[in-house]
């Protein structure tokens, strides 16, 4: 099968689409990627790319075509311009760059923004092939949840845009079961909606050669580790409130691995609250390094802000945490918390409840090591049952074949 991937983000940025492309190539598919210039999450085009763009024109055998776009920078306005510039660049230069590509199916990777679907549906029309859209974020709901857009008329306009895109896709995949009703309400034909969750990359199931040397070993400390994006959705104000409540516990430390739009604020708050010895900000590392940091963790933290939209989300790190075989601490509502509880893999408390998170940390720290180890084992077993990579890759292949079978050019809107 000849697969065309349309994604605003791609290698050397760290997203699951990289792993998916690798798997397709291993299975003998031909893959072409249309993407932007790497600049996530720092907001600046990567220095390595600027120094030699040609070094990033191929990925594991896939041709990578990059379109002109404005880097994310800082601030909401710059972010909106980043989104718009990718659409403009992909719609104007994409057809020319891909003029010799004859895809059997177009696959859209959408962690956000939904506008990535616009060049995909244009290319679907030009190439006369089906478009499969994988929604890992809900628009316009997420825009309202994080406060980026509050005007009802603007939100209604975004909803119309979402319907325009979904109606021109052959299949729309939702990353959680709770996503499906929301996606369906934006589709004229709800029968095109399918459930397809994320998986844990294989790297998280393997034991590292040694713990990360960037973290000082401390056998007496109970270490809570957060890995991933440091943004508004992760509710770091509540995390810091919990850390401040436990400031007197010299045996509890918080390890933050990652960065994002709230990193500068987080650094300032850690300093102002006098948490420098308890909250260690370690910065961003390649995904391949994550297991070595997990080795220092007694518990892995996942959090989302309190909002109905976020309660429908299973953060991608949940699958990775489960596969790592460590107990989970969840400060989130809905489906993400339900996964932790059903797996018996840790403790979950309501989103935004710093006091409950602090209590959960202390409860977990007080448990015998064997009990925590059993939680981790149950989490790994649950991940193998529900989010097994091989099973999901087979399912993805079936979905692409289904889209090809369902596609009828004259029936496209």
Short mmCIF file of C-alpha atoms in Angstrom, two decimals:
data_model
loop_
_atom_site.label_atom_id
_atom_site.label_comp_id
_atom_site.label_asym_id
_atom_site.label_seq_id
_atom_site.Cartn_x
_atom_site.Cartn_y
_atom_site.Cartn_z
CA UNK A 1 0.00 0.00 0.00
CA UNK A 2 1.17 3.52 -0.77
CA UNK A 3 0.43 5.72 2.26
CA UNK A 4 0.66 9.51 2.32
CA UNK A 5 0.95 10.94 5.85
CA UNK A 6 -0.12 14.54 6.46
CA UNK A 7 1.07 15.77 9.85
CA UNK A 8 2.14 19.18 11.10
CA UNK A 9 4.60 17.37 13.41
CA UNK A 10 7.13 14.72 12.49
CA UNK A 11 10.64 13.47 13.18
CA UNK A 12 12.93 14.82 14.60
CA UNK A 13 10.02 15.98 16.80
CA UNK A 14 8.85 13.22 19.16
CA UNK A 15 5.36 12.02 18.24
CA UNK A 16 3.76 8.61 17.80
CA UNK A 17 3.41 9.18 14.08
CA UNK A 18 7.16 8.47 13.84
CA UNK A 19 6.63 4.99 15.32
CA UNK A 20 3.62 4.39 13.08
CA UNK A 21 5.58 5.28 9.94
CA UNK A 22 8.41 2.96 11.00
CA UNK A 23 5.94 0.11 11.45
CA UNK A 24 4.33 0.69 8.04
CA UNK A 25 7.74 0.60 6.42
CA UNK A 26 8.62 -2.65 8.20
CA UNK A 27 5.38 -4.16 6.88
CA UNK A 28 6.37 -3.35 3.34
CA UNK A 29 4.21 -0.29 2.70
CA UNK A 30 5.54 2.72 0.80
CA UNK A 31 5.23 5.88 2.91
CA UNK A 32 5.53 9.56 2.01
CA UNK A 33 5.23 12.29 4.64
CA UNK A 34 4.06 15.88 4.16
CA UNK A 35 4.97 17.92 7.23
CA UNK A 36 6.36 21.20 8.52
CA UNK A 37 9.75 22.34 9.72
CA UNK A 38 10.63 20.86 13.13
CA UNK A 39 10.10 23.42 15.90
CA UNK A 40 8.07 21.67 18.64
CA UNK A 41 8.08 22.26 21.58
CA UNK A 42 10.67 25.05 21.80
CA UNK A 43 8.90 27.19 19.20
CA UNK A 44 12.12 27.66 17.20
CA UNK A 45 13.16 25.70 14.13
CA UNK A 46 15.67 23.07 15.25
CA UNK A 47 19.27 24.19 14.78
CA UNK A 48 20.21 20.80 13.32
CA UNK A 49 17.53 21.20 10.65
CA UNK A 50 18.55 24.76 9.84
CA UNK A 51 22.17 23.65 9.47
CA UNK A 52 21.35 20.87 6.98
CA UNK A 53 17.70 20.47 5.86
CA UNK A 54 18.68 17.71 3.43
CA UNK A 55 19.59 15.46 6.36
CA UNK A 56 15.90 15.36 7.28
CA UNK A 57 14.49 14.59 3.82
CA UNK A 58 14.22 10.85 4.49
CA UNK A 59 13.15 8.85 7.52
CA UNK A 60 13.81 5.11 7.66
CA UNK A 61 13.10 4.89 3.93
CA UNK A 62 10.13 7.29 3.82
CA UNK A 63 10.41 10.45 1.72
CA UNK A 64 9.73 13.54 3.86
CA UNK A 65 8.48 16.74 2.19
CA UNK A 66 8.52 19.85 4.37
CA UNK A 67 6.40 22.90 3.61
CA UNK A 68 7.05 26.58 4.44
CA UNK A 69 5.61 27.53 7.82
CA UNK A 70 6.09 29.96 10.69
CA UNK A 71 7.58 28.47 13.86
CA UNK A 72 5.37 28.36 16.97
CA UNK A 73 7.26 31.04 18.86
CA UNK A 74 5.53 32.21 22.04
CA UNK A 75 2.05 33.50 22.69
CA UNK A 76 -1.40 32.57 21.43
CA UNK A 77 -1.28 34.81 18.35
CA UNK A 78 1.99 33.30 17.17
CA UNK A 79 0.56 29.80 17.72
CA UNK A 80 -2.48 30.59 15.58
CA UNK A 81 -0.18 31.93 12.86
CA UNK A 82 1.84 28.73 13.10
CA UNK A 83 -1.31 26.67 12.52
CA UNK A 84 -2.45 28.86 9.63
CA UNK A 85 0.97 28.95 7.97
CA UNK A 86 1.18 25.17 7.87
CA UNK A 87 -2.20 25.00 6.16
CA UNK A 88 -1.17 27.67 3.66
CA UNK A 89 2.20 26.06 2.99
CA UNK A 90 0.79 22.55 2.65
CA UNK A 91 -2.11 23.61 0.40
CA UNK A 92 0.03 25.71 -1.94
CA UNK A 93 3.29 23.77 -2.15
CA UNK A 94 2.06 20.32 -1.13
CA UNK A 95 0.40 19.40 -4.45
CA UNK A 96 3.58 20.34 -6.34
CA UNK A 97 5.93 18.53 -3.96
CA UNK A 98 3.73 15.43 -4.19
CA UNK A 99 3.02 15.61 -7.91
CA UNK A 100 4.62 12.23 -8.57
CA UNK A 101 3.12 10.52 -5.50
CA UNK A 102 0.11 8.26 -6.13
CA UNK A 103 -1.18 7.28 -2.70
CA UNK A 104 -3.74 4.57 -2.02
CA UNK A 105 -4.75 6.34 1.18
CA UNK A 106 -3.99 9.60 3.02
CA UNK A 107 -3.51 9.37 6.77
CA UNK A 108 -3.90 12.48 8.96
CA UNK A 109 -2.21 12.63 12.37
CA UNK A 110 -3.94 15.23 14.56
CA UNK A 111 -2.75 15.77 18.12
CA UNK A 112 -3.81 19.41 17.41
CA UNK A 113 -4.72 21.48 15.46
CA UNK A 114 -7.65 20.10 13.47
CA UNK A 115 -6.65 22.40 10.59
CA UNK A 116 -4.09 19.79 9.53
CA UNK A 117 -7.07 18.14 7.87
CA UNK A 118 -7.51 20.93 5.32
CA UNK A 119 -4.48 20.13 3.13
CA UNK A 120 -5.27 16.43 3.54
CA UNK A 121 -8.80 16.73 2.15
CA UNK A 122 -7.48 18.91 -0.70
CA UNK A 123 -4.92 16.24 -1.54
CA UNK A 124 -7.58 13.56 -1.20
CA UNK A 125 -9.62 15.31 -3.85
CA UNK A 126 -6.62 15.85 -6.15
CA UNK A 127 -5.26 12.32 -5.70
CA UNK A 128 -8.73 10.71 -5.72
CA UNK A 129 -8.08 8.57 -2.68
CA UNK A 130 -9.58 8.13 0.81
CA UNK A 131 -8.56 10.21 3.81
CA UNK A 132 -8.31 8.62 7.28
CA UNK A 133 -8.22 11.17 10.12
CA UNK A 134 -6.85 10.13 13.54
CA UNK A 135 -8.17 12.60 16.15
CA UNK A 136 -6.08 12.71 19.31
CA UNK A 137 -7.54 16.06 20.29
CA UNK A 138 -11.10 17.37 20.12
CA UNK A 139 -11.84 20.68 18.42
CA UNK A 140 -13.55 23.03 19.16
CA UNK A 141 -13.91 21.54 22.66
CA UNK A 142 -10.21 21.77 23.54
CA UNK A 143 -10.03 25.42 22.47
CA UNK A 144 -12.74 26.23 25.00
CA UNK A 145 -11.21 23.97 27.67
CA UNK A 146 -7.82 25.71 27.66
CA UNK A 147 -9.38 29.18 27.24
CA UNK A 148 -7.78 29.91 23.86
CA UNK A 149 -11.19 30.72 22.38
CA UNK A 150 -14.15 31.79 24.50
CA UNK A 151 -16.32 33.63 22.00
CA UNK A 152 -19.36 31.43 21.17
CA UNK A 153 -19.45 32.65 17.58
CA UNK A 154 -15.81 31.77 17.02
CA UNK A 155 -16.32 28.35 18.60
CA UNK A 156 -19.33 27.79 16.34
CA UNK A 157 -17.17 28.74 13.35
CA UNK A 158 -14.52 26.23 14.38
CA UNK A 159 -17.24 23.59 14.76
CA UNK A 160 -18.31 24.24 11.16
CA UNK A 161 -14.69 23.88 10.05
CA UNK A 162 -14.43 20.56 11.90
CA UNK A 163 -17.59 19.29 10.19
CA UNK A 164 -16.23 20.42 6.82
CA UNK A 165 -13.08 18.35 7.39
CA UNK A 166 -14.71 15.26 8.91
CA UNK A 167 -17.34 15.11 6.17
CA UNK A 168 -14.57 14.89 3.56
CA UNK A 169 -12.80 12.03 5.31
CA UNK A 170 -13.67 8.40 4.68
CA UNK A 171 -12.97 7.37 8.29
CA UNK A 172 -12.44 9.40 11.46
CA UNK A 173 -10.66 7.63 14.33
CA UNK A 174 -10.96 8.68 17.98
CA UNK A 175 -8.21 7.99 20.52
CA UNK A 176 -10.66 7.17 23.33
CA UNK A 177 -14.14 5.70 23.41
CA UNK A 178 -15.38 8.87 25.08
CA UNK A 179 -14.23 10.82 22.00
CA UNK A 180 -16.58 8.98 19.67
CA UNK A 181 -19.90 10.75 20.49
CA UNK A 182 -18.22 14.16 20.21
CA UNK A 183 -16.66 13.27 16.87
CA UNK A 184 -19.93 11.80 15.62
CA UNK A 185 -21.85 15.01 16.30
CA UNK A 186 -19.53 16.78 13.86
CA UNK A 187 -20.07 14.17 11.13
CA UNK A 188 -23.00 14.14 8.74
CA UNK A 189 -22.43 10.36 8.61
CA UNK A 190 -21.61 9.09 12.14
CA UNK A 191 -21.07 5.56 10.80
CA UNK A 192 -17.59 6.59 9.65
CA UNK A 193 -16.32 7.01 13.25
CA UNK A 194 -14.03 4.31 14.71
CA UNK A 195 -12.17 3.77 17.99
CA UNK A 196 -8.39 3.59 17.75
CA UNK A 197 -6.27 4.21 20.87
CA UNK A 198 -2.60 5.00 21.24
CA UNK A 199 -0.03 2.38 22.20
CA UNK A 200 3.22 2.33 24.12
CA UNK A 201 6.33 2.52 21.97
CA UNK A 202 8.45 -0.63 22.27
CA UNK A 203 11.20 1.31 24.02
CA UNK A 204 9.13 1.56 27.21
CA UNK A 205 8.90 -2.21 27.63
CA UNK A 206 12.68 -2.69 27.63
CA UNK A 207 14.87 -2.28 30.69
CA UNK A 208 17.54 0.43 30.26
CA UNK A 209 21.22 -0.32 30.59
CA UNK A 210 21.46 2.05 33.56
CA UNK A 211 19.41 4.74 35.33
CA UNK A 212 19.73 8.25 33.91
CA UNK A 213 22.93 9.82 35.24
CA UNK A 214 21.24 13.25 35.19
CA UNK A 215 19.32 12.26 38.34
CA UNK A 216 21.16 11.73 41.61
CA UNK A 217 20.41 8.30 43.06
CA UNK A 218 18.62 8.54 46.41
CA UNK A 219 17.48 5.24 47.87
CA UNK A 220 15.81 7.04 50.78
CA UNK A 221 13.60 9.21 48.56
CA UNK A 222 10.19 8.40 47.12
CA UNK A 223 10.38 9.81 43.59
CA UNK A 224 7.31 10.93 41.64
CA UNK A 225 8.16 11.41 37.98
CA UNK A 226 6.23 13.40 35.37
CA UNK A 227 7.36 12.97 31.76
CA UNK A 228 6.06 14.91 28.78
CA UNK A 229 4.65 18.24 27.75
CA UNK A 230 4.68 21.08 30.28
CA UNK A 231 1.59 22.95 29.13
CA UNK A 232 -1.69 24.42 30.29
CA UNK A 233 -3.61 21.17 29.98
CA UNK A 234 -1.34 19.36 32.47
CA UNK A 235 -2.38 21.66 35.35
CA UNK A 236 1.03 22.35 36.85
CA UNK A 237 -0.42 24.88 39.30
CA UNK A 238 -2.18 21.98 41.04
CA UNK A 239 0.93 19.78 40.85
CA UNK A 240 3.01 22.50 42.51
CA UNK A 241 0.32 23.01 45.16
CA UNK A 242 0.60 19.31 45.99
CA UNK A 243 4.39 19.52 46.09
CA UNK A 244 4.14 22.54 48.42
CA UNK A 245 1.81 20.62 50.75
CA UNK A 246 4.49 17.92 51.01
CA UNK A 247 7.38 20.34 51.29
CA UNK A 248 8.01 19.16 54.84
CA UNK A 249 8.53 15.59 53.59
CA UNK A 250 12.23 15.51 52.84
CA UNK A 251 11.83 11.92 51.61
CA UNK A 252 9.53 12.86 48.71
CA UNK A 253 10.83 14.44 45.50
CA UNK A 254 9.26 15.33 42.16
CA UNK A 255 11.13 14.74 38.90
CA UNK A 256 9.87 16.70 35.86
CA UNK A 257 11.24 15.42 32.54
CA UNK A 258 10.11 17.49 29.57
CA UNK A 259 9.33 21.06 28.62
CA UNK A 260 6.71 23.13 26.87
CA UNK A 261 4.92 26.45 26.79
CA UNK A 262 4.69 26.65 30.60
CA UNK A 263 8.33 25.75 31.29
CA UNK A 264 9.48 29.30 32.09
CA UNK A 265 6.50 29.80 34.41
CA UNK A 266 7.24 26.47 36.11
CA UNK A 267 10.88 27.39 36.71
CA UNK A 268 9.84 30.72 38.21
CA UNK A 269 7.23 29.15 40.47
CA UNK A 270 9.59 26.46 41.74
CA UNK A 271 12.03 29.19 42.67
CA UNK A 272 9.43 31.48 44.27
CA UNK A 273 7.92 28.68 46.33
CA UNK A 274 11.29 27.46 47.53
CA UNK A 275 10.79 24.03 45.99
CA UNK A 276 14.14 23.79 44.26
CA UNK A 277 15.32 20.88 46.39
CA UNK A 278 12.04 18.96 46.11
CA UNK A 279 11.02 19.63 42.48
CA UNK A 280 13.80 18.84 40.00
CA UNK A 281 13.34 20.26 36.50
CA UNK A 282 15.40 18.02 34.27
CA UNK A 283 14.49 19.34 30.81
CA UNK A 284 13.66 17.55 27.59
CA UNK A 285 15.29 14.33 26.36
CA UNK A 286 14.70 12.02 23.38
CA UNK A 287 11.99 9.42 23.86
CA UNK A 288 14.67 6.70 23.74
CA UNK A 289 16.07 8.07 27.02
CA UNK A 290 12.78 7.95 28.92
CA UNK A 291 13.15 4.42 30.34
CA UNK A 292 16.43 5.43 32.00
CA UNK A 293 14.57 8.24 33.82
CA UNK A 294 11.70 5.91 34.71
CA UNK A 295 14.26 3.76 36.55
CA UNK A 296 14.48 6.52 39.19
CA UNK A 297 10.69 6.65 39.65
CA UNK A 298 8.66 5.02 42.40
CA UNK A 299 5.51 6.37 40.74
CA UNK A 300 4.68 7.97 37.40
CA UNK A 301 2.42 11.03 37.39
CA UNK A 302 -0.20 11.88 34.77
CA UNK A 303 -2.46 14.92 35.10
CA UNK A 304 -5.03 16.94 33.17
CA UNK A 305 -6.97 20.08 34.02
CA UNK A 306 -10.51 19.77 35.27
CA UNK A 307 -12.74 20.09 32.21
CA UNK A 308 -15.35 17.85 30.56
CA UNK A 309 -13.29 17.70 27.37
CA UNK A 310 -10.16 16.49 29.14
CA UNK A 311 -12.20 13.88 31.00
CA UNK A 312 -12.76 12.20 27.63
CA UNK A 313 -9.02 12.00 26.95
CA UNK A 314 -6.55 9.22 27.64
CA UNK A 315 -3.19 11.03 27.70
CA UNK A 316 -0.68 9.24 25.49
CA UNK A 317 1.71 8.85 28.40
CA UNK A 318 -0.74 6.51 30.17
CA UNK A 319 0.04 3.68 27.73
CA UNK A 320 3.78 4.29 28.09
CA UNK A 321 3.56 4.41 31.88
CA UNK A 322 1.59 1.15 32.01
CA UNK A 323 4.09 -0.61 29.75
CA UNK A 324 6.95 0.55 31.99
CA UNK A 325 5.60 -1.50 34.89
CA UNK A 326 5.60 1.34 37.42
CA UNK A 327 2.69 2.44 39.65
CA UNK A 328 0.68 5.36 38.30
CA UNK A 329 -0.52 8.46 40.09
CA UNK A 330 -3.35 10.11 38.20
CA UNK A 331 -4.80 13.57 38.86
CA UNK A 332 -7.47 13.52 36.18
CA UNK A 333 -11.10 12.68 35.57
CA UNK A 334 -13.01 10.39 33.26
CA UNK A 335 -11.52 7.82 30.94
CA UNK A 336 -7.88 8.32 31.91
CA UNK A 337 -8.64 7.78 35.61
CA UNK A 338 -10.86 4.83 34.73
CA UNK A 339 -7.98 3.11 32.93
CA UNK A 340 -5.76 3.40 36.01
CA UNK A 341 -8.48 2.01 38.26
CA UNK A 342 -9.54 -0.81 35.94
CA UNK A 343 -5.91 -1.84 35.54
CA UNK A 344 -5.33 -1.78 39.31
CA UNK A 345 -2.12 0.02 38.35
CA UNK A 346 -2.06 2.86 40.87
CA UNK A 347 -4.09 5.61 42.49
CA UNK A 348 -6.25 8.25 40.82
CA UNK A 349 -7.71 11.41 42.30
CA UNK A 350 -9.96 14.14 40.85
CA UNK A 351 -8.50 16.62 38.39
CA UNK A 352 -7.29 19.84 40.00
CA UNK A 353 -7.40 18.43 43.55
CA UNK A 354 -3.93 19.19 44.91
CA UNK A 355 -4.83 17.96 48.39
CA UNK A 356 -6.02 14.61 47.06
CA UNK A 357 -2.84 14.28 44.96
CA UNK A 358 -0.67 14.98 48.01
CA UNK A 359 -2.62 12.35 49.98
CA UNK A 360 -2.26 9.82 47.15
CA UNK A 361 1.50 10.39 47.02
CA UNK A 362 1.78 9.76 50.74
CA UNK A 363 -0.42 6.66 50.55
CA UNK A 364 1.67 5.21 47.78
CA UNK A 365 4.92 6.08 49.54
CA UNK A 366 3.68 4.27 52.66
CA UNK A 367 2.91 1.06 50.80
CA UNK A 368 5.31 -1.88 50.99
CA UNK A 369 7.53 -2.12 47.89
CA UNK A 370 6.00 -5.48 46.99
CA UNK A 371 2.54 -3.91 46.83
CA UNK A 372 3.76 -1.14 44.53
CA UNK A 373 5.55 -3.71 42.40
CA UNK A 374 2.31 -5.66 42.04
CA UNK A 375 0.58 -2.48 40.82
CA UNK A 376 3.23 -2.04 38.16
CA UNK A 377 2.90 -5.66 37.08
CA UNK A 378 -0.87 -5.32 36.76
CA UNK A 379 -0.40 -2.16 34.70
CA UNK A 380 1.97 -3.88 32.29
CA UNK A 381 -0.44 -6.81 31.90
CA UNK A 382 -3.32 -4.40 31.24
CA UNK A 383 -1.29 -2.58 28.59
CA UNK A 384 -0.64 -5.88 26.82
CA UNK A 385 -4.35 -6.68 26.81
CA UNK A 386 -5.76 -3.27 25.86
CA UNK A 387 -3.00 -1.35 24.09
CA UNK A 388 -0.75 -3.99 22.58
CA UNK A 389 1.29 -2.40 19.82
CA UNK A 390 1.23 -5.36 17.44
CA UNK A 391 -2.53 -5.83 17.77
CA UNK A 392 -3.18 -2.14 17.20
CA UNK A 393 -0.87 -2.03 14.19
CA UNK A 394 -2.86 -4.91 12.68
CA UNK A 395 -6.05 -3.01 13.44
CA UNK A 396 -4.67 0.12 11.75
CA UNK A 397 -3.87 -1.89 8.64
CA UNK A 398 -7.46 -3.18 8.60
CA UNK A 399 -8.79 0.37 8.95
CA UNK A 400 -6.75 1.60 5.99
CA UNK A 401 -8.01 -1.30 3.89
CA UNK A 402 -11.56 -0.55 5.02
CA UNK A 403 -11.17 3.07 3.95
CA UNK A 404 -10.01 1.96 0.51
CA UNK A 405 -13.03 -0.33 0.20
CA UNK A 406 -15.46 2.39 1.32
CA UNK A 407 -14.06 5.16 -0.85
CA UNK A 408 -16.22 6.33 -3.72
CA UNK A 409 -14.95 9.53 -5.40
CA UNK A 410 -18.35 10.66 -6.60
CA UNK A 411 -19.75 10.31 -3.10
CA UNK A 412 -17.29 12.73 -1.59
CA UNK A 413 -18.75 16.07 -0.53
#
